């Protein structure tokens, strides 16, 4: 039987010590626990693959949500809500929607950008992943936006090695986004994940290298960059009071993986 998860008390992302009893407790998972987390990761990855394959013009967002739910059920995974509707299996964000997009009866049209984000639990372990899909033929600028979001994620994963710090991940995310002229909303970047859908440490969408909690084997993180095409960082709530949209009406793109820090680098649990 694996021993209890280890806990690491570290500084905040800006190098400021975190007070006792308030955040700062970072779970370090055993190899057996990482394998269990991998089961949740495989379920989420399978759901997103199915949605990718089915997303096309004239398909309703609710159809994609039903498909994701069916795939998660096959993996004995429990979907966890990411927006205003607790009965959905994923968040579906179209064009200027930054987050909490409800997969309703809206039909996709050619040229749309569809952001999908799925969070699920298997046997008490949580995993989450996200991606942006172009529907039909998309504008070249939108294609670059999507590619840049996924490049930011890839660069952060490449930086996720023992001995580095959370700030190195934030720096990798931010450099790619800012070099493309894109905005970075405050809630993007990522955070710890494991028994709960949101754990320590936070991973801001940009930051200074060499700062924050050290990366140690057994840490599990969600890395989730979100880029705003308009260049500003501002977001606002839509009329429904829960959906988050870009402040200037420009389009958004996101990408995301749940990863584990190992002795040899990052293990992508939602690949």
Short mmCIF file of C-alpha atoms in Angstrom, two decimals:
data_model
loop_
_atom_site.label_atom_id
_atom_site.label_comp_id
_atom_site.label_asym_id
_atom_site.label_seq_id
_atom_site.Cartn_x
_atom_site.Cartn_y
_atom_site.Cartn_z
CA UNK A 1 0.00 0.00 0.00
CA UNK A 2 1.35 3.47 -0.83
CA UNK A 3 2.15 5.71 2.09
CA UNK A 4 0.32 8.97 2.75
CA UNK A 5 0.87 11.85 0.38
CA UNK A 6 3.71 14.13 1.41
CA UNK A 7 3.12 17.81 1.98
CA UNK A 8 5.50 20.59 1.08
CA UNK A 9 5.25 24.09 2.57
CA UNK A 10 6.71 26.69 0.22
CA UNK A 11 6.68 30.31 -0.76
CA UNK A 12 4.06 31.93 -2.94
CA UNK A 13 4.53 32.41 -6.65
CA UNK A 14 6.21 35.78 -6.14
CA UNK A 15 8.66 34.46 -3.58
CA UNK A 16 6.70 35.79 -0.60
CA UNK A 17 6.39 33.28 2.26
CA UNK A 18 2.86 31.88 2.58
CA UNK A 19 1.46 32.08 6.14
CA UNK A 20 0.81 28.86 8.02
CA UNK A 21 -2.79 27.70 7.73
CA UNK A 22 -3.41 29.63 4.52
CA UNK A 23 -2.55 27.91 1.25
CA UNK A 24 1.05 26.79 0.74
CA UNK A 25 0.37 23.09 1.41
CA UNK A 26 1.39 21.27 -1.75
CA UNK A 27 0.62 17.59 -2.06
CA UNK A 28 3.39 15.32 -3.36
CA UNK A 29 1.88 12.15 -4.81
CA UNK A 30 3.35 8.65 -4.82
CA UNK A 31 3.86 6.75 -8.07
CA UNK A 32 0.78 4.64 -7.31
CA UNK A 33 -1.27 7.79 -6.79
CA UNK A 34 0.02 9.20 -10.07
CA UNK A 35 -1.13 6.03 -11.81
CA UNK A 36 -4.57 6.51 -10.25
CA UNK A 37 -4.61 10.11 -11.43
CA UNK A 38 -3.68 8.82 -14.86
CA UNK A 39 -6.97 6.92 -15.00
CA UNK A 40 -8.85 10.19 -14.58
CA UNK A 41 -6.57 11.77 -17.15
CA UNK A 42 -7.29 9.04 -19.69
CA UNK A 43 -11.04 9.53 -19.24
CA UNK A 44 -10.78 13.28 -19.82
CA UNK A 45 -8.50 12.81 -22.83
CA UNK A 46 -10.90 10.31 -24.38
CA UNK A 47 -13.84 12.69 -23.93
CA UNK A 48 -11.98 15.55 -25.60
CA UNK A 49 -10.86 13.33 -28.48
CA UNK A 50 -14.45 12.32 -29.12
CA UNK A 51 -15.63 15.92 -29.04
CA UNK A 52 -12.86 16.99 -31.43
CA UNK A 53 -13.87 14.28 -33.90
CA UNK A 54 -17.56 15.25 -33.79
CA UNK A 55 -17.30 19.06 -33.73
CA UNK A 56 -18.34 20.56 -37.05
CA UNK A 57 -20.67 23.17 -38.47
CA UNK A 58 -24.37 22.77 -37.55
CA UNK A 59 -23.66 20.53 -34.56
CA UNK A 60 -25.25 21.72 -31.32
CA UNK A 61 -23.04 22.30 -28.29
CA UNK A 62 -25.43 20.16 -26.29
CA UNK A 63 -24.72 17.22 -28.63
CA UNK A 64 -21.02 17.54 -27.88
CA UNK A 65 -21.74 17.65 -24.17
CA UNK A 66 -23.83 14.48 -24.40
CA UNK A 67 -21.00 12.78 -26.25
CA UNK A 68 -18.46 13.82 -23.62
CA UNK A 69 -20.76 12.54 -20.88
CA UNK A 70 -21.17 9.18 -22.62
CA UNK A 71 -17.39 8.74 -23.00
CA UNK A 72 -16.78 9.67 -19.37
CA UNK A 73 -19.42 7.16 -18.32
CA UNK A 74 -17.58 4.44 -20.25
CA UNK A 75 -14.51 5.25 -18.16
CA UNK A 76 -16.52 5.28 -14.91
CA UNK A 77 -15.64 8.97 -14.60
CA UNK A 78 -17.83 11.56 -12.90
CA UNK A 79 -17.96 14.89 -14.78
CA UNK A 80 -17.48 17.95 -12.59
CA UNK A 81 -19.15 21.23 -13.62
CA UNK A 82 -17.02 24.09 -14.90
CA UNK A 83 -19.70 26.73 -15.40
CA UNK A 84 -23.12 27.88 -14.41
CA UNK A 85 -24.88 24.60 -15.28
CA UNK A 86 -24.05 21.74 -12.87
CA UNK A 87 -25.53 19.14 -15.23
CA UNK A 88 -22.95 19.56 -18.00
CA UNK A 89 -19.94 17.37 -18.70
CA UNK A 90 -17.73 20.10 -20.12
CA UNK A 91 -17.40 23.80 -20.78
CA UNK A 92 -17.94 24.87 -24.41
CA UNK A 93 -16.62 28.36 -25.16
CA UNK A 94 -17.31 29.80 -28.61
CA UNK A 95 -15.33 32.71 -30.09
CA UNK A 96 -15.22 35.51 -27.46
CA UNK A 97 -16.14 33.27 -24.52
CA UNK A 98 -13.18 32.96 -22.16
CA UNK A 99 -14.66 30.47 -19.71
CA UNK A 100 -17.75 28.85 -18.18
CA UNK A 101 -19.31 28.45 -21.63
CA UNK A 102 -22.54 26.45 -21.31
CA UNK A 103 -23.00 23.69 -23.94
CA UNK A 104 -26.53 24.69 -24.85
CA UNK A 105 -28.59 24.39 -28.04
CA UNK A 106 -26.31 26.79 -29.95
CA UNK A 107 -25.22 25.40 -33.32
CA UNK A 108 -21.63 25.75 -34.46
CA UNK A 109 -20.95 27.58 -37.71
CA UNK A 110 -17.97 27.54 -40.05
CA UNK A 111 -15.19 29.81 -38.86
CA UNK A 112 -16.05 29.47 -35.16
CA UNK A 113 -13.41 28.84 -32.53
CA UNK A 114 -14.63 26.26 -30.04
CA UNK A 115 -12.85 26.01 -26.70
CA UNK A 116 -13.53 22.76 -24.84
CA UNK A 117 -12.62 22.18 -21.22
CA UNK A 118 -13.35 18.98 -19.30
CA UNK A 119 -12.89 18.16 -15.61
CA UNK A 120 -13.70 14.71 -14.25
CA UNK A 121 -13.11 12.48 -11.23
CA UNK A 122 -12.29 8.76 -11.15
CA UNK A 123 -12.07 6.95 -7.81
CA UNK A 124 -11.57 10.22 -5.97
CA UNK A 125 -8.89 11.64 -8.30
CA UNK A 126 -9.43 14.66 -10.56
CA UNK A 127 -7.98 15.53 -13.95
CA UNK A 128 -8.71 18.33 -16.39
CA UNK A 129 -7.71 19.25 -19.94
CA UNK A 130 -8.66 21.86 -22.52
CA UNK A 131 -8.21 22.57 -26.22
CA UNK A 132 -9.39 24.96 -28.93
CA UNK A 133 -10.84 23.66 -32.19
CA UNK A 134 -11.39 25.54 -35.43
CA UNK A 135 -14.73 24.75 -37.07
CA UNK A 136 -14.36 24.39 -40.82
CA UNK A 137 -12.10 26.99 -42.39
CA UNK A 138 -11.01 29.58 -39.84
CA UNK A 139 -9.41 32.95 -40.30
CA UNK A 140 -5.59 32.76 -40.49
CA UNK A 141 -5.30 35.06 -37.47
CA UNK A 142 -7.54 32.72 -35.46
CA UNK A 143 -5.41 29.78 -36.52
CA UNK A 144 -2.30 31.51 -35.20
CA UNK A 145 -4.14 32.33 -31.96
CA UNK A 146 -5.00 28.66 -31.44
CA UNK A 147 -1.51 27.49 -32.33
CA UNK A 148 0.04 30.00 -29.96
CA UNK A 149 -2.12 28.82 -27.05
CA UNK A 150 -1.01 25.25 -27.62
CA UNK A 151 2.63 26.36 -28.06
CA UNK A 152 2.49 28.17 -24.71
CA UNK A 153 1.26 24.96 -23.10
CA UNK A 154 4.00 22.88 -24.77
CA UNK A 155 6.70 25.30 -23.62
CA UNK A 156 5.44 25.25 -20.03
CA UNK A 157 5.36 21.45 -20.03
CA UNK A 158 8.94 21.40 -21.33
CA UNK A 159 9.96 23.68 -18.43
CA UNK A 160 8.31 21.44 -15.82
CA UNK A 161 11.34 19.71 -14.37
CA UNK A 162 12.49 19.07 -10.79
CA UNK A 163 14.56 21.90 -9.40
CA UNK A 164 12.77 24.59 -11.36
CA UNK A 165 10.01 26.74 -9.91
CA UNK A 166 6.40 27.59 -10.55
CA UNK A 167 7.52 30.99 -11.81
CA UNK A 168 9.44 29.25 -14.61
CA UNK A 169 6.17 27.73 -15.83
CA UNK A 170 4.36 31.06 -15.62
CA UNK A 171 7.23 32.73 -17.46
CA UNK A 172 7.09 30.15 -20.25
CA UNK A 173 3.34 30.68 -20.65
CA UNK A 174 3.58 34.46 -20.59
CA UNK A 175 6.51 34.85 -22.97
CA UNK A 176 4.74 32.93 -25.73
CA UNK A 177 1.46 34.78 -25.23
CA UNK A 178 2.95 38.27 -25.05
CA UNK A 179 5.28 37.67 -27.98
CA UNK A 180 2.19 37.11 -30.10
CA UNK A 181 0.61 40.32 -28.83
CA UNK A 182 -2.12 38.48 -26.92
CA UNK A 183 -3.81 39.32 -23.66
CA UNK A 184 -3.68 37.07 -20.61
CA UNK A 185 -6.72 37.06 -18.28
CA UNK A 186 -5.95 36.98 -14.58
CA UNK A 187 -7.58 33.59 -13.95
CA UNK A 188 -5.52 31.71 -16.54
CA UNK A 189 -2.34 29.72 -16.06
CA UNK A 190 -3.32 26.81 -13.86
CA UNK A 191 -3.02 25.39 -10.37
CA UNK A 192 -2.52 22.20 -8.45
CA UNK A 193 -5.01 19.37 -8.90
CA UNK A 194 -5.49 15.95 -7.32
CA UNK A 195 -8.07 14.91 -4.77
CA UNK A 196 -9.72 18.26 -5.35
CA UNK A 197 -10.25 20.05 -8.66
CA UNK A 198 -8.24 23.05 -7.44
CA UNK A 199 -5.27 22.68 -5.11
CA UNK A 200 -2.02 24.45 -4.33
CA UNK A 201 0.02 25.96 -5.87
CA UNK A 202 -1.52 28.56 -8.20
CA UNK A 203 0.23 28.91 -11.57
CA UNK A 204 -0.30 32.45 -12.94
CA UNK A 205 -0.52 32.96 -16.70
CA UNK A 206 2.72 34.93 -16.65
CA UNK A 207 5.48 35.49 -14.13
CA UNK A 208 9.16 35.81 -13.34
CA UNK A 209 11.48 32.80 -13.66
CA UNK A 210 13.13 31.46 -10.53
CA UNK A 211 10.25 32.50 -8.28
CA UNK A 212 7.60 30.58 -6.41
CA UNK A 213 7.34 27.03 -5.15
CA UNK A 214 10.06 24.60 -6.26
CA UNK A 215 8.91 21.86 -8.60
CA UNK A 216 9.32 18.48 -6.91
CA UNK A 217 8.61 14.93 -8.02
CA UNK A 218 5.03 14.06 -7.09
CA UNK A 219 3.57 17.53 -7.72
CA UNK A 220 0.51 17.47 -9.97
CA UNK A 221 -0.52 20.59 -11.86
CA UNK A 222 -3.10 21.74 -14.32
CA UNK A 223 -1.44 24.00 -16.89
CA UNK A 224 -4.08 25.99 -18.78
CA UNK A 225 -3.05 29.09 -20.75
CA UNK A 226 -5.81 31.33 -22.11
CA UNK A 227 -4.98 33.92 -24.78
CA UNK A 228 -7.09 36.92 -25.79
CA UNK A 229 -6.70 38.05 -29.39
CA UNK A 230 -7.37 41.73 -28.69
CA UNK A 231 -4.21 42.14 -26.62
CA UNK A 232 -5.95 43.40 -23.49
CA UNK A 233 -6.30 41.36 -20.32
CA UNK A 234 -9.81 42.49 -19.41
CA UNK A 235 -12.74 40.09 -19.23
CA UNK A 236 -16.34 40.58 -18.16
CA UNK A 237 -19.45 38.60 -17.30
CA UNK A 238 -22.09 37.98 -19.94
CA UNK A 239 -25.75 38.70 -19.26
CA UNK A 240 -26.28 35.23 -17.76
CA UNK A 241 -24.06 36.21 -14.84
CA UNK A 242 -21.65 33.27 -15.14
CA UNK A 243 -20.19 33.09 -18.66
CA UNK A 244 -16.89 35.00 -18.93
CA UNK A 245 -16.24 36.86 -22.20
CA UNK A 246 -13.43 39.03 -23.52
CA UNK A 247 -13.74 42.66 -22.55
CA UNK A 248 -13.29 43.92 -26.12
CA UNK A 249 -15.25 41.26 -27.98
CA UNK A 250 -12.13 39.68 -29.49
CA UNK A 251 -11.70 35.93 -29.68
CA UNK A 252 -10.08 33.68 -27.09
CA UNK A 253 -8.18 30.40 -27.24
CA UNK A 254 -7.11 27.99 -24.55
CA UNK A 255 -5.17 24.76 -24.12
CA UNK A 256 -4.63 22.61 -21.06
CA UNK A 257 -3.16 19.42 -19.62
CA UNK A 258 -2.87 17.83 -16.21
CA UNK A 259 0.78 16.97 -15.63
CA UNK A 260 2.86 15.35 -12.92
CA UNK A 261 6.41 16.32 -12.05
CA UNK A 262 8.67 13.26 -12.08
CA UNK A 263 12.40 12.71 -11.67
CA UNK A 264 12.68 12.77 -15.48
CA UNK A 265 10.46 15.77 -16.24
CA UNK A 266 6.76 16.19 -16.88
CA UNK A 267 4.38 13.25 -17.23
CA UNK A 268 1.29 14.37 -19.14
CA UNK A 269 -1.64 12.60 -17.51
CA UNK A 270 -4.22 13.81 -20.04
CA UNK A 271 -2.25 13.06 -23.21
#
